Amino acid sequence: MLIASLKPRTMGGTTNTGLLAYALARAGHPVTCYDADESLQLAAWARDVDDFPCQVHEADTPAFATTVYPEMDHDRINLVDTGHAENHVDIVDSVLEVADLALVTLSPTKPEYERLTKPERGAPLAKLIKRSAALRDSGQPPVTVVLLNRCQAGAASPKTYGDLLTNGGKDGTEPRWDVLTTQIPRREGIASAVGFPCDKPERKAPYDALVTELTKLGHLPVPRRGV
Ligand SMILES: Nc1ncnc2c1ncn2[C@@H]1O[C@H](COP(=O)(O)OP(=O)(O)O)[C@@H](O)[C@H]1O
Ligand SMILES: [Mg+2]
């Protein structure tokens, strides 16, 4: 399968992609990563540490669907980090053409919510996802879930923005999103994760919970035992 880690112009995409790769591997999944962001920070992370759990292939191409996807081992969990959709729309379009699951990273703040729902420039991410249906074999857009990140413990904002996303905005006229129950907390140990080993509990627990939730929702295969 292919999981697309996407974002509008929000922050935390590579952190979430990399730490999810570690968690998938801990759960016993065979994982391969693809870096479809021109900044290639996921690929650099894998080069810089000894414990990165899988290969990261450079794949920052708008021909992702036709050149990268056909070469994948589809029995593995393939995880692609895309650059932000505002400036890399051609790559994101190509990834959405073939992804089985889209995971959207968003922090519960006004600027990030507005980047998702009404960006000043470019098409809103919901539109990119919807229009991908026309290019997909199924004729349907990929299953899409929102992962709230940088959530402050005890703050009202995750619920406030979670409700806005779930309910289609204040008046219910905007796109509705499936927001995961798992939230990635705002933590220094996570802020400094990219490029470093996954050696701190806070880099593991929220992402293990994410894998558990995605599995329960039927979005991931049940992990192999004893791997
Ligand atoms: N859970 C978190 N808590 C605190 N800071 C975070 C968290 N996740 C990401 N960040 C910070 O957000 C910034 C962008 O992260 P990064 O993963 O590189 O984003 P992107 O790939 O979307 O550009 C970094 O400075 C990182 O330290
Ligand atoms: Mg990045």
Short mmCIF file of C-alpha atoms and ligand atoms in Angstrom, two decimals:
data_model
loop_
_atom_site.label_atom_id
_atom_site.label_comp_id
_atom_site.label_asym_id
_atom_site.label_seq_id
_atom_site.Cartn_x
_atom_site.Cartn_y
_atom_site.Cartn_z
CA MET A 1 0.00 0.00 0.00
CA LEU A 2 0.95 3.65 -0.31
CA ILE A 3 0.42 6.24 2.42
CA ALA A 4 0.81 9.86 1.38
CA SER A 5 1.90 12.23 4.13
CA LEU A 6 0.51 15.54 2.95
CA LYS A 7 0.14 19.05 4.13
CA PRO A 8 -1.06 22.37 2.85
CA ARG A 9 1.60 24.92 3.81
CA THR A 10 1.64 23.67 7.39
CA MET A 11 4.47 22.37 9.55
CA GLY A 12 5.47 18.99 10.90
CA GLY A 13 5.14 16.88 7.76
CA THR A 14 8.62 15.39 7.72
CA THR A 15 8.65 14.91 11.49
CA ASN A 16 5.38 12.98 11.31
CA THR A 17 6.44 10.98 8.26
CA GLY A 18 9.74 9.88 9.75
CA LEU A 19 8.40 9.09 13.21
CA LEU A 20 5.49 7.19 11.63
CA ALA A 21 8.01 5.12 9.63
CA TYR A 22 9.76 4.19 12.87
CA ALA A 23 6.42 3.28 14.49
CA LEU A 24 5.30 1.17 11.53
CA ALA A 25 8.58 -0.74 11.69
CA ARG A 26 8.21 -1.23 15.48
CA ALA A 27 4.77 -2.68 14.82
CA GLY A 28 6.32 -5.25 12.50
CA HIS A 29 5.41 -3.77 9.14
CA PRO A 30 7.84 -3.86 6.23
CA VAL A 31 8.24 -0.16 5.39
CA THR A 32 9.82 1.81 2.56
CA CYS A 33 9.88 5.60 2.40
CA TYR A 34 9.87 7.99 -0.51
CA ASP A 35 10.87 11.63 -0.27
CA ALA A 36 8.79 13.63 -2.72
CA ASP A 37 9.72 17.00 -1.20
CA GLU A 38 12.40 18.92 -3.04
CA SER A 39 14.00 19.78 0.30
CA LEU A 40 14.81 16.04 0.65
CA GLN A 41 14.94 16.27 4.44
CA LEU A 42 13.53 12.80 5.00
CA ALA A 43 16.24 11.32 2.78
CA ALA A 44 18.87 13.32 4.68
CA TRP A 45 17.46 12.10 8.03
CA ALA A 46 17.84 8.48 6.94
CA ARG A 47 21.44 9.17 5.88
CA ASP A 48 22.32 10.97 9.12
CA VAL A 49 21.29 8.32 11.66
CA ASP A 50 22.11 4.67 12.23
CA ASP A 51 18.65 3.62 13.37
CA PHE A 52 16.40 4.86 10.55
CA PRO A 53 14.06 1.91 10.01
CA CYS A 54 13.99 1.71 6.23
CA GLN A 55 15.27 2.92 2.90
CA VAL A 56 14.25 6.39 1.72
CA HIS A 57 14.12 6.83 -2.04
CA GLU A 58 14.34 10.29 -3.55
CA ALA A 59 11.13 10.74 -5.50
CA ASP A 60 10.47 14.47 -5.87
CA THR A 61 8.93 14.21 -9.29
CA PRO A 62 5.59 15.20 -10.83
CA ALA A 63 5.83 11.84 -12.63
CA PHE A 64 5.48 10.01 -9.28
CA ALA A 65 2.43 8.02 -10.40
CA THR A 66 3.96 6.83 -13.63
CA THR A 67 7.64 6.36 -12.74
CA VAL A 68 7.93 5.76 -8.97
CA TYR A 69 4.68 4.00 -8.06
CA PRO A 70 4.91 1.13 -10.56
CA GLU A 71 8.36 0.16 -9.21
CA MET A 72 7.18 -0.17 -5.58
CA ASP A 73 6.77 -3.42 -3.69
CA HIS A 74 3.06 -3.08 -2.98
CA ASP A 75 3.16 -5.73 -0.24
CA ARG A 76 5.13 -3.28 1.89
CA ILE A 77 3.85 -0.11 3.51
CA ASN A 78 5.22 2.59 1.29
CA LEU A 79 5.19 6.01 2.88
CA VAL A 80 5.77 9.18 0.90
CA ASP A 81 6.57 12.60 2.35
CA THR A 82 5.31 15.31 0.01
CA GLY A 83 6.30 18.93 0.09
CA HIS A 84 3.60 21.40 0.96
CA ALA A 85 0.82 21.38 -1.57
CA GLU A 86 0.88 25.15 -2.15
CA ASN A 87 4.23 25.12 -3.95
CA HIS A 88 4.46 21.52 -5.08
CA VAL A 89 1.02 20.98 -6.48
CA ASP A 90 2.21 18.97 -9.46
CA ILE A 91 3.97 16.43 -7.23
CA VAL A 92 1.04 16.28 -4.80
CA ASP A 93 -1.39 15.70 -7.68
CA SER A 94 0.72 12.81 -8.92
CA VAL A 95 0.98 11.24 -5.45
CA LEU A 96 -2.77 11.57 -4.88
CA GLU A 97 -3.35 9.73 -8.14
CA VAL A 98 -2.03 6.51 -6.57
CA ALA A 99 -2.10 6.83 -2.75
CA ASP A 100 -4.31 4.43 -0.76
CA LEU A 101 -4.38 6.66 2.30
CA ALA A 102 -3.73 10.38 2.68
CA LEU A 103 -2.56 11.58 6.07
CA VAL A 104 -2.82 15.35 6.44
CA THR A 105 -0.67 17.04 9.10
CA LEU A 106 -2.18 20.15 10.66
CA SER A 107 -1.71 22.08 13.87
CA PRO A 108 -4.80 23.38 15.64
CA THR A 109 -4.13 27.06 14.96
CA LYS A 110 -5.90 29.71 12.89
CA PRO A 111 -3.09 30.15 10.33
CA GLU A 112 -2.76 26.43 9.72
CA TYR A 113 -6.54 25.93 9.54
CA GLU A 114 -6.78 28.75 7.00
CA ARG A 115 -3.91 27.31 4.99
CA LEU A 116 -5.96 24.15 4.70
CA THR A 117 -9.37 25.62 4.08
CA LYS A 118 -8.80 28.93 2.29
CA PRO A 119 -5.19 29.48 1.26
CA GLU A 120 -4.38 32.95 -0.06
CA ARG A 121 -2.70 31.31 -3.06
CA GLY A 122 -3.36 28.04 -4.80
CA ALA A 123 -6.15 25.49 -4.52
CA PRO A 124 -7.33 24.26 -1.12
CA LEU A 125 -6.09 20.75 -0.32
CA ALA A 126 -9.66 19.40 -0.23
CA LYS A 127 -10.01 20.36 -3.88
CA LEU A 128 -6.77 18.60 -4.87
CA ILE A 129 -7.94 15.46 -3.08
CA LYS A 130 -11.39 15.60 -4.64
CA ARG A 131 -10.14 16.17 -8.15
CA SER A 132 -7.66 13.29 -7.88
CA ALA A 133 -10.67 10.97 -8.23
CA ALA A 134 -10.78 11.68 -11.95
CA LEU A 135 -7.30 10.20 -12.40
CA ARG A 136 -7.65 7.20 -10.09
CA ASP A 137 -8.54 3.66 -11.12
CA SER A 138 -11.27 3.56 -8.44
CA GLY A 139 -12.80 6.86 -9.54
CA GLN A 140 -12.83 7.80 -5.85
CA PRO A 141 -10.43 10.04 -3.92
CA PRO A 142 -8.10 8.31 -1.44
CA VAL A 143 -9.27 7.77 2.13
CA THR A 144 -8.07 10.88 3.93
CA VAL A 145 -7.48 11.51 7.63
CA VAL A 146 -6.22 14.57 9.49
CA LEU A 147 -3.55 14.21 12.15
CA LEU A 148 -3.46 17.14 14.56
CA ASN A 149 0.10 17.89 15.64
CA ARG A 150 1.83 20.30 17.98
CA CYS A 151 -1.13 19.96 20.35
CA GLN A 152 -0.65 21.62 23.70
CA ALA A 153 -1.73 19.47 26.65
CA GLY A 154 -4.90 20.88 28.22
CA ALA A 155 -5.46 23.53 25.52
CA ALA A 156 -8.89 24.04 23.95
CA SER A 157 -7.51 24.42 20.42
CA PRO A 158 -7.33 20.72 19.38
CA LYS A 159 -11.06 20.31 20.09
CA THR A 160 -11.97 23.69 18.59
CA TYR A 161 -10.20 23.01 15.30
CA GLY A 162 -11.02 19.30 15.35
CA ASP A 163 -14.72 20.21 15.51
CA LEU A 164 -14.41 22.81 12.74
CA LEU A 165 -12.72 20.24 10.51
CA THR A 166 -15.19 17.48 11.32
CA ASN A 167 -18.25 19.68 10.93
CA GLY A 168 -17.24 21.49 7.74
CA GLY A 169 -16.50 24.86 9.34
CA LYS A 170 -18.74 27.03 11.51
CA ASP A 171 -21.76 26.79 9.23
CA GLY A 172 -21.15 23.31 7.81
CA THR A 173 -20.60 24.52 4.25
CA GLU A 174 -16.89 23.69 3.98
CA PRO A 175 -15.39 20.25 3.30
CA ARG A 176 -15.64 17.79 6.19
CA TRP A 177 -12.55 15.94 7.34
CA ASP A 178 -12.03 12.75 9.32
CA VAL A 179 -9.89 13.86 12.23
CA LEU A 180 -7.95 11.17 14.06
CA THR A 181 -8.35 10.82 17.81
CA THR A 182 -4.59 10.47 18.13
CA GLN A 183 -2.93 13.85 18.57
CA ILE A 184 0.77 14.55 18.33
CA PRO A 185 1.75 16.72 21.29
CA ARG A 186 3.90 19.82 21.13
CA ARG A 187 7.17 18.58 22.60
CA GLU A 188 10.80 19.61 22.39
CA GLY A 189 11.76 15.96 21.87
CA ILE A 190 9.56 15.88 18.76
CA ALA A 191 10.59 19.36 17.60
CA SER A 192 14.17 18.10 17.40
CA ALA A 193 13.42 14.67 15.91
CA VAL A 194 14.30 15.26 12.25
CA GLY A 195 17.88 14.17 11.61
CA PHE A 196 18.31 12.40 14.96
CA PRO A 197 17.81 8.86 16.26
CA CYS A 198 14.40 7.84 17.58
CA ASP A 199 15.74 7.35 21.08
CA LYS A 200 13.25 9.26 23.23
CA PRO A 201 9.90 7.97 24.52
CA GLU A 202 8.06 11.07 23.24
CA ARG A 203 9.23 10.26 19.71
CA LYS A 204 7.61 6.85 20.00
CA ALA A 205 4.41 6.78 22.09
CA PRO A 206 2.20 9.16 20.03
CA TYR A 207 3.21 7.45 16.80
CA ASP A 208 2.60 3.96 18.22
CA ALA A 209 -0.90 5.26 19.12
CA LEU A 210 -1.27 6.55 15.55
CA VAL A 211 -0.42 3.11 14.10
CA THR A 212 -2.87 1.47 16.52
CA GLU A 213 -5.66 3.86 15.55
CA LEU A 214 -5.03 3.53 11.80
CA THR A 215 -5.05 -0.26 12.19
CA LYS A 216 -8.32 -0.19 14.20
CA LEU A 217 -9.91 1.99 11.54
CA GLY A 218 -8.97 -0.60 8.93
CA HIS A 219 -6.58 1.76 7.12
CA LEU A 220 -3.52 -0.44 7.77
CA PRO A 221 -3.07 -4.18 7.54
CA VAL A 222 -2.81 -6.02 10.87
CA PRO A 223 0.92 -6.07 11.71
CA ARG A 224 2.81 -9.31 11.27
CA ARG A 225 3.53 -11.02 14.57
CA GLY A 226 7.04 -11.78 15.69
CA VAL A 227 8.80 -9.69 13.08
N1 LIG B 1 5.13 17.80 17.69
C1 LIG B 1 5.92 18.88 17.57
N2 LIG B 1 6.19 19.65 18.63
C2 LIG B 1 6.96 20.75 18.53
N3 LIG B 1 7.52 21.16 17.36
C3 LIG B 1 7.30 20.43 16.26
C4 LIG B 1 6.49 19.25 16.30
N4 LIG B 1 6.46 18.73 15.04
C5 LIG B 1 7.20 19.55 14.26
N5 LIG B 1 7.70 20.57 14.98
C6 LIG B 1 8.56 21.67 14.48
O1 LIG B 1 7.98 22.19 13.31
C7 LIG B 1 8.98 22.58 12.40
C8 LIG B 1 8.74 21.95 11.05
O2 LIG B 1 8.84 20.54 11.14
P1 LIG B 1 9.05 19.65 9.84
O3 LIG B 1 8.69 18.26 10.23
O4 LIG B 1 10.39 19.87 9.25
O5 LIG B 1 7.93 20.26 8.91
P2 LIG B 1 7.70 20.19 7.35
O6 LIG B 1 8.31 18.93 6.84
O7 LIG B 1 6.20 20.19 7.25
O8 LIG B 1 8.31 21.42 6.78
C9 LIG B 1 10.30 22.18 13.00
O9 LIG B 1 10.88 23.32 13.53
C10 LIG B 1 9.94 21.20 14.07
O10 LIG B 1 10.87 21.31 15.11
MG MG B 2 9.48 18.54 5.24
#
